[in-house]
Amino acid sequence: MTILDIRTQYFQFENDFVNNLRCIPMIVRYKLDSCRIKLQLADWAKLSFEEKEQLADLPCQFPDEIEAYGRYVNALVWKYTGQYPSVLKQIADSWNETQEIPAEVKEKASEFACPQLTTEQWRNLETLQRFALVKLGRSGHEGSNFPIAFSEFGLM
């Protein structure tokens, strides 16, 4: 198994909410995708600040950690809502593909007139950076942060 470069970190483009964690930061989104859990923002809002920090800090890389993380998220959501969060049937994890830049990243870069990425630039990004660009590139996510992240990652 490949050791990924995942560590607890918040990106600069998340600065407007990391002091109070009112939104789900990319590190937590990554871990939720790893255990195939869809956490609603309304459910996230019910968690204490300490629980949110814990979700950012808990390990979630190896199979046993992923399983434990998923159980913990389920327990937290149940505690506040009396329901379990939705399970994602499938994860389109194009951020793990380093040989080709995902279409949604190319399209969003073009939309914001960002320079076209080279495959080498894409490959040299940390896993969490690639994840963030893919997520920000998909419809339904805060796309206005895409060029900010692009610049933060040294791609401008």
PDB file of C-alpha atoms in Angstrom:
ATOM      1  CA  MET A   1       0.000   0.000   0.000  1.00  0.00           C
ATOM      2  CA  THR A   2       1.268   3.452  -0.896  1.00  0.00           C
ATOM      3  CA  ILE A   3       1.728   5.896   1.949  1.00  0.00           C
ATOM      4  CA  LEU A   4      -0.139   9.066   1.017  1.00  0.00           C
ATOM      5  CA  ASP A   5       0.901  12.557   2.002  1.00  0.00           C
ATOM      6  CA  ILE A   6      -2.237  13.259   4.030  1.00  0.00           C
ATOM      7  CA  ARG A   7      -1.775  15.317   7.169  1.00  0.00           C
ATOM      8  CA  THR A   8      -4.121  17.615   9.010  1.00  0.00           C
ATOM      9  CA  GLN A   9      -3.945  20.965   7.338  1.00  0.00           C
ATOM     10  CA  TYR A  10      -6.213  23.800   6.397  1.00  0.00           C
ATOM     11  CA  PHE A  11      -5.735  25.726   3.203  1.00  0.00           C
ATOM     12  CA  GLN A  12      -5.482  29.511   3.023  1.00  0.00           C
ATOM     13  CA  PHE A  13      -8.625  29.621   0.864  1.00  0.00           C
ATOM     14  CA  GLU A  14     -10.458  28.142   3.881  1.00  0.00           C
ATOM     15  CA  ASN A  15      -9.310  30.932   6.229  1.00  0.00           C
ATOM     16  CA  ASP A  16     -12.710  32.616   6.317  1.00  0.00           C
ATOM     17  CA  PHE A  17     -14.217  29.677   8.227  1.00  0.00           C
ATOM     18  CA  VAL A  18     -11.494  27.585   9.882  1.00  0.00           C
ATOM     19  CA  ASN A  19     -11.450  29.691  13.046  1.00  0.00           C
ATOM     20  CA  ASN A  20     -14.989  28.517  13.805  1.00  0.00           C
ATOM     21  CA  LEU A  21     -15.228  25.508  11.428  1.00  0.00           C
ATOM     22  CA  ARG A  22     -18.694  26.562  10.237  1.00  0.00           C
ATOM     23  CA  CYS A  23     -17.972  24.807   6.915  1.00  0.00           C
ATOM     24  CA  ILE A  24     -16.473  21.373   6.350  1.00  0.00           C
ATOM     25  CA  PRO A  25     -12.767  21.807   5.567  1.00  0.00           C
ATOM     26  CA  MET A  26     -11.110  19.865   2.764  1.00  0.00           C
ATOM     27  CA  ILE A  27      -9.194  17.607   5.158  1.00  0.00           C
ATOM     28  CA  VAL A  28     -12.496  16.400   6.638  1.00  0.00           C
ATOM     29  CA  ARG A  29     -14.152  16.144   3.210  1.00  0.00           C
ATOM     30  CA  TYR A  30     -11.250  13.963   2.102  1.00  0.00           C
ATOM     31  CA  LYS A  31     -11.618  11.681   5.118  1.00  0.00           C
ATOM     32  CA  LEU A  32     -15.401  11.475   4.683  1.00  0.00           C
ATOM     33  CA  ASP A  33     -14.910  10.422   1.054  1.00  0.00           C
ATOM     34  CA  SER A  34     -12.352   7.855   2.219  1.00  0.00           C
ATOM     35  CA  CYS A  35     -14.990   6.181   4.381  1.00  0.00           C
ATOM     36  CA  ARG A  36     -17.783   6.892   1.852  1.00  0.00           C
ATOM     37  CA  ILE A  37     -19.884   9.080   4.136  1.00  0.00           C
ATOM     38  CA  LYS A  38     -21.961  12.011   2.913  1.00  0.00           C
ATOM     39  CA  LEU A  39     -22.135  14.459   5.796  1.00  0.00           C
ATOM     40  CA  GLN A  40     -24.708  17.214   5.388  1.00  0.00           C
ATOM     41  CA  LEU A  41     -23.670  20.742   6.362  1.00  0.00           C
ATOM     42  CA  ALA A  42     -26.707  20.895   8.666  1.00  0.00           C
ATOM     43  CA  ASP A  43     -25.382  17.839  10.541  1.00  0.00           C
ATOM     44  CA  TRP A  44     -21.853  19.302  10.634  1.00  0.00           C
ATOM     45  CA  ALA A  45     -23.286  22.463  12.202  1.00  0.00           C
ATOM     46  CA  LYS A  46     -24.652  20.430  15.138  1.00  0.00           C
ATOM     47  CA  LEU A  47     -21.229  19.105  16.121  1.00  0.00           C
ATOM     48  CA  SER A  48     -19.196  20.865  18.795  1.00  0.00           C
ATOM     49  CA  PHE A  49     -16.061  22.731  17.765  1.00  0.00           C
ATOM     50  CA  GLU A  50     -13.968  20.097  19.551  1.00  0.00           C
ATOM     51  CA  GLU A  51     -15.683  17.273  17.636  1.00  0.00           C
ATOM     52  CA  LYS A  52     -15.068  19.091  14.358  1.00  0.00           C
ATOM     53  CA  GLU A  53     -11.384  19.534  15.237  1.00  0.00           C
ATOM     54  CA  GLN A  54     -11.199  15.862  16.137  1.00  0.00           C
ATOM     55  CA  LEU A  55     -12.637  14.898  12.735  1.00  0.00           C
ATOM     56  CA  ALA A  56      -9.890  16.957  11.113  1.00  0.00           C
ATOM     57  CA  ASP A  57      -7.161  15.394  13.270  1.00  0.00           C
ATOM     58  CA  LEU A  58      -8.144  11.726  13.476  1.00  0.00           C
ATOM     59  CA  PRO A  59      -6.161   9.385  11.223  1.00  0.00           C
ATOM     60  CA  CYS A  60      -8.046   8.026   8.236  1.00  0.00           C
ATOM     61  CA  GLN A  61      -5.550   6.452   5.867  1.00  0.00           C
ATOM     62  CA  PHE A  62      -5.278   2.728   6.462  1.00  0.00           C
ATOM     63  CA  PRO A  63      -8.277   0.339   6.324  1.00  0.00           C
ATOM     64  CA  ASP A  64      -8.623   0.026  10.114  1.00  0.00           C
ATOM     65  CA  GLU A  65      -8.388   3.821  10.542  1.00  0.00           C
ATOM     66  CA  ILE A  66     -10.954   4.399   7.789  1.00  0.00           C
ATOM     67  CA  GLU A  67     -13.346   1.952   9.431  1.00  0.00           C
ATOM     68  CA  ALA A  68     -12.872   3.553  12.870  1.00  0.00           C
ATOM     69  CA  TYR A  69     -13.310   7.052  11.428  1.00  0.00           C
ATOM     70  CA  GLY A  70     -16.552   6.023   9.735  1.00  0.00           C
ATOM     71  CA  ARG A  71     -17.886   4.513  12.960  1.00  0.00           C
ATOM     72  CA  TYR A  72     -17.021   7.701  14.833  1.00  0.00           C
ATOM     73  CA  VAL A  73     -18.760   9.944  12.269  1.00  0.00           C
ATOM     74  CA  ASN A  74     -21.827   7.700  12.335  1.00  0.00           C
ATOM     75  CA  ALA A  75     -21.920   7.828  16.143  1.00  0.00           C
ATOM     76  CA  LEU A  76     -21.623  11.622  16.176  1.00  0.00           C
ATOM     77  CA  VAL A  77     -24.371  12.161  13.624  1.00  0.00           C
ATOM     78  CA  TRP A  78     -26.617   9.656  15.417  1.00  0.00           C
ATOM     79  CA  LYS A  79     -25.994  11.459  18.718  1.00  0.00           C
ATOM     80  CA  TYR A  80     -27.288  14.757  17.310  1.00  0.00           C
ATOM     81  CA  THR A  81     -29.901  13.664  14.763  1.00  0.00           C
ATOM     82  CA  GLY A  82     -31.033  10.145  15.622  1.00  0.00           C
ATOM     83  CA  GLN A  83     -30.097   9.137  12.064  1.00  0.00           C
ATOM     84  CA  TYR A  84     -26.995   7.926  10.312  1.00  0.00           C
ATOM     85  CA  PRO A  85     -25.469   9.958   7.489  1.00  0.00           C
ATOM     86  CA  SER A  86     -25.878   8.810   3.901  1.00  0.00           C
ATOM     87  CA  VAL A  87     -23.443   6.318   2.444  1.00  0.00           C
ATOM     88  CA  LEU A  88     -21.802   7.216  -0.852  1.00  0.00           C
ATOM     89  CA  LYS A  89     -22.215   4.305  -3.223  1.00  0.00           C
ATOM     90  CA  GLN A  90     -19.268   5.309  -5.342  1.00  0.00           C
ATOM     91  CA  ILE A  91     -16.419   7.787  -5.099  1.00  0.00           C
ATOM     92  CA  ALA A  92     -15.086   9.328  -8.303  1.00  0.00           C
ATOM     93  CA  ASP A  93     -11.559   9.740  -6.919  1.00  0.00           C
ATOM     94  CA  SER A  94      -9.911  11.326  -9.939  1.00  0.00           C
ATOM     95  CA  TRP A  95      -7.516  13.147  -7.595  1.00  0.00           C
ATOM     96  CA  ASN A  96      -5.630   9.850  -7.208  1.00  0.00           C
ATOM     97  CA  GLU A  97      -5.011   9.639 -10.955  1.00  0.00           C
ATOM     98  CA  THR A  98      -1.662  11.327 -11.502  1.00  0.00           C
ATOM     99  CA  GLN A  99      -1.132  10.455 -15.149  1.00  0.00           C
ATOM    100  CA  GLU A 100      -3.939  12.668 -16.414  1.00  0.00           C
ATOM    101  CA  ILE A 101      -5.481  15.909 -15.212  1.00  0.00           C
ATOM    102  CA  PRO A 102      -9.200  15.389 -14.487  1.00  0.00           C
ATOM    103  CA  ALA A 103     -11.632  17.024 -16.904  1.00  0.00           C
ATOM    104  CA  GLU A 104     -13.378  19.016 -14.157  1.00  0.00           C
ATOM    105  CA  VAL A 105     -10.052  20.607 -13.159  1.00  0.00           C
ATOM    106  CA  LYS A 106      -9.220  21.498 -16.768  1.00  0.00           C
ATOM    107  CA  GLU A 107     -12.693  22.949 -17.320  1.00  0.00           C
ATOM    108  CA  LYS A 108     -12.695  25.004 -14.122  1.00  0.00           C
ATOM    109  CA  ALA A 109      -9.178  26.304 -14.848  1.00  0.00           C
ATOM    110  CA  SER A 110     -10.361  27.396 -18.278  1.00  0.00           C
ATOM    111  CA  GLU A 111     -13.513  28.982 -16.826  1.00  0.00           C
ATOM    112  CA  PHE A 112     -11.412  31.136 -14.485  1.00  0.00           C
ATOM    113  CA  ALA A 113      -8.687  31.805 -17.094  1.00  0.00           C
ATOM    114  CA  CYS A 114      -6.095  29.964 -14.998  1.00  0.00           C
ATOM    115  CA  PRO A 115      -3.029  28.660 -16.827  1.00  0.00           C
ATOM    116  CA  GLN A 116      -3.355  25.117 -18.155  1.00  0.00           C
ATOM    117  CA  LEU A 117      -1.743  22.604 -15.820  1.00  0.00           C
ATOM    118  CA  THR A 118       0.899  20.238 -17.019  1.00  0.00           C
ATOM    119  CA  THR A 119       0.743  16.598 -16.027  1.00  0.00           C
ATOM    120  CA  GLU A 120       3.984  17.105 -14.116  1.00  0.00           C
ATOM    121  CA  GLN A 121       2.480  19.973 -12.081  1.00  0.00           C
ATOM    122  CA  TRP A 122      -0.582  17.835 -11.353  1.00  0.00           C
ATOM    123  CA  ARG A 123       1.553  14.876 -10.299  1.00  0.00           C
ATOM    124  CA  ASN A 124       3.698  17.060  -8.009  1.00  0.00           C
ATOM    125  CA  LEU A 125       0.735  18.358  -6.024  1.00  0.00           C
ATOM    126  CA  GLU A 126       0.023  16.745  -2.667  1.00  0.00           C
ATOM    127  CA  THR A 127      -2.944  14.371  -2.635  1.00  0.00           C
ATOM    128  CA  LEU A 128      -5.035  16.796  -0.574  1.00  0.00           C
ATOM    129  CA  GLN A 129      -4.268  19.624  -3.018  1.00  0.00           C
ATOM    130  CA  ARG A 130      -5.415  17.490  -5.963  1.00  0.00           C
ATOM    131  CA  PHE A 131      -8.515  16.522  -3.969  1.00  0.00           C
ATOM    132  CA  ALA A 132      -9.293  20.193  -3.287  1.00  0.00           C
ATOM    133  CA  LEU A 133      -8.968  21.173  -6.950  1.00  0.00           C
ATOM    134  CA  VAL A 134     -11.212  18.304  -8.038  1.00  0.00           C
ATOM    135  CA  LYS A 135     -13.840  19.146  -5.417  1.00  0.00           C
ATOM    136  CA  LEU A 136     -13.727  22.867  -6.201  1.00  0.00           C
ATOM    137  CA  GLY A 137     -13.943  22.019  -9.889  1.00  0.00           C
ATOM    138  CA  ARG A 138     -17.175  20.078  -9.544  1.00  0.00           C
ATOM    139  CA  SER A 139     -20.544  21.754  -9.826  1.00  0.00           C
ATOM    140  CA  GLY A 140     -22.289  22.275  -6.536  1.00  0.00           C
ATOM    141  CA  HIS A 141     -19.096  23.282  -4.721  1.00  0.00           C
ATOM    142  CA  GLU A 142     -17.735  26.718  -3.942  1.00  0.00           C
ATOM    143  CA  GLY A 143     -16.140  27.263  -7.346  1.00  0.00           C
ATOM    144  CA  SER A 144     -15.080  30.830  -6.582  1.00  0.00           C
ATOM    145  CA  ASN A 145     -12.321  29.377  -4.400  1.00  0.00           C
ATOM    146  CA  PHE A 146     -10.872  27.455  -7.357  1.00  0.00           C
ATOM    147  CA  PRO A 147      -8.585  30.243  -8.659  1.00  0.00           C
ATOM    148  CA  ILE A 148      -7.598  31.114  -5.088  1.00  0.00           C
ATOM    149  CA  ALA A 149      -6.593  27.480  -4.450  1.00  0.00           C
ATOM    150  CA  PHE A 150      -4.884  27.336  -7.837  1.00  0.00           C
ATOM    151  CA  SER A 151      -2.743  30.302  -6.850  1.00  0.00           C
ATOM    152  CA  GLU A 152      -2.169  29.014  -3.303  1.00  0.00           C
ATOM    153  CA  PHE A 153      -0.808  25.769  -4.723  1.00  0.00           C
ATOM    154  CA  GLY A 154       1.739  27.705  -6.809  1.00  0.00           C
ATOM    155  CA  LEU A 155       0.076  27.024 -10.158  1.00  0.00           C
ATOM    156  CA  MET A 156      -0.396  30.628 -11.333  1.00  0.00           C
TER     157      MET A 156
END
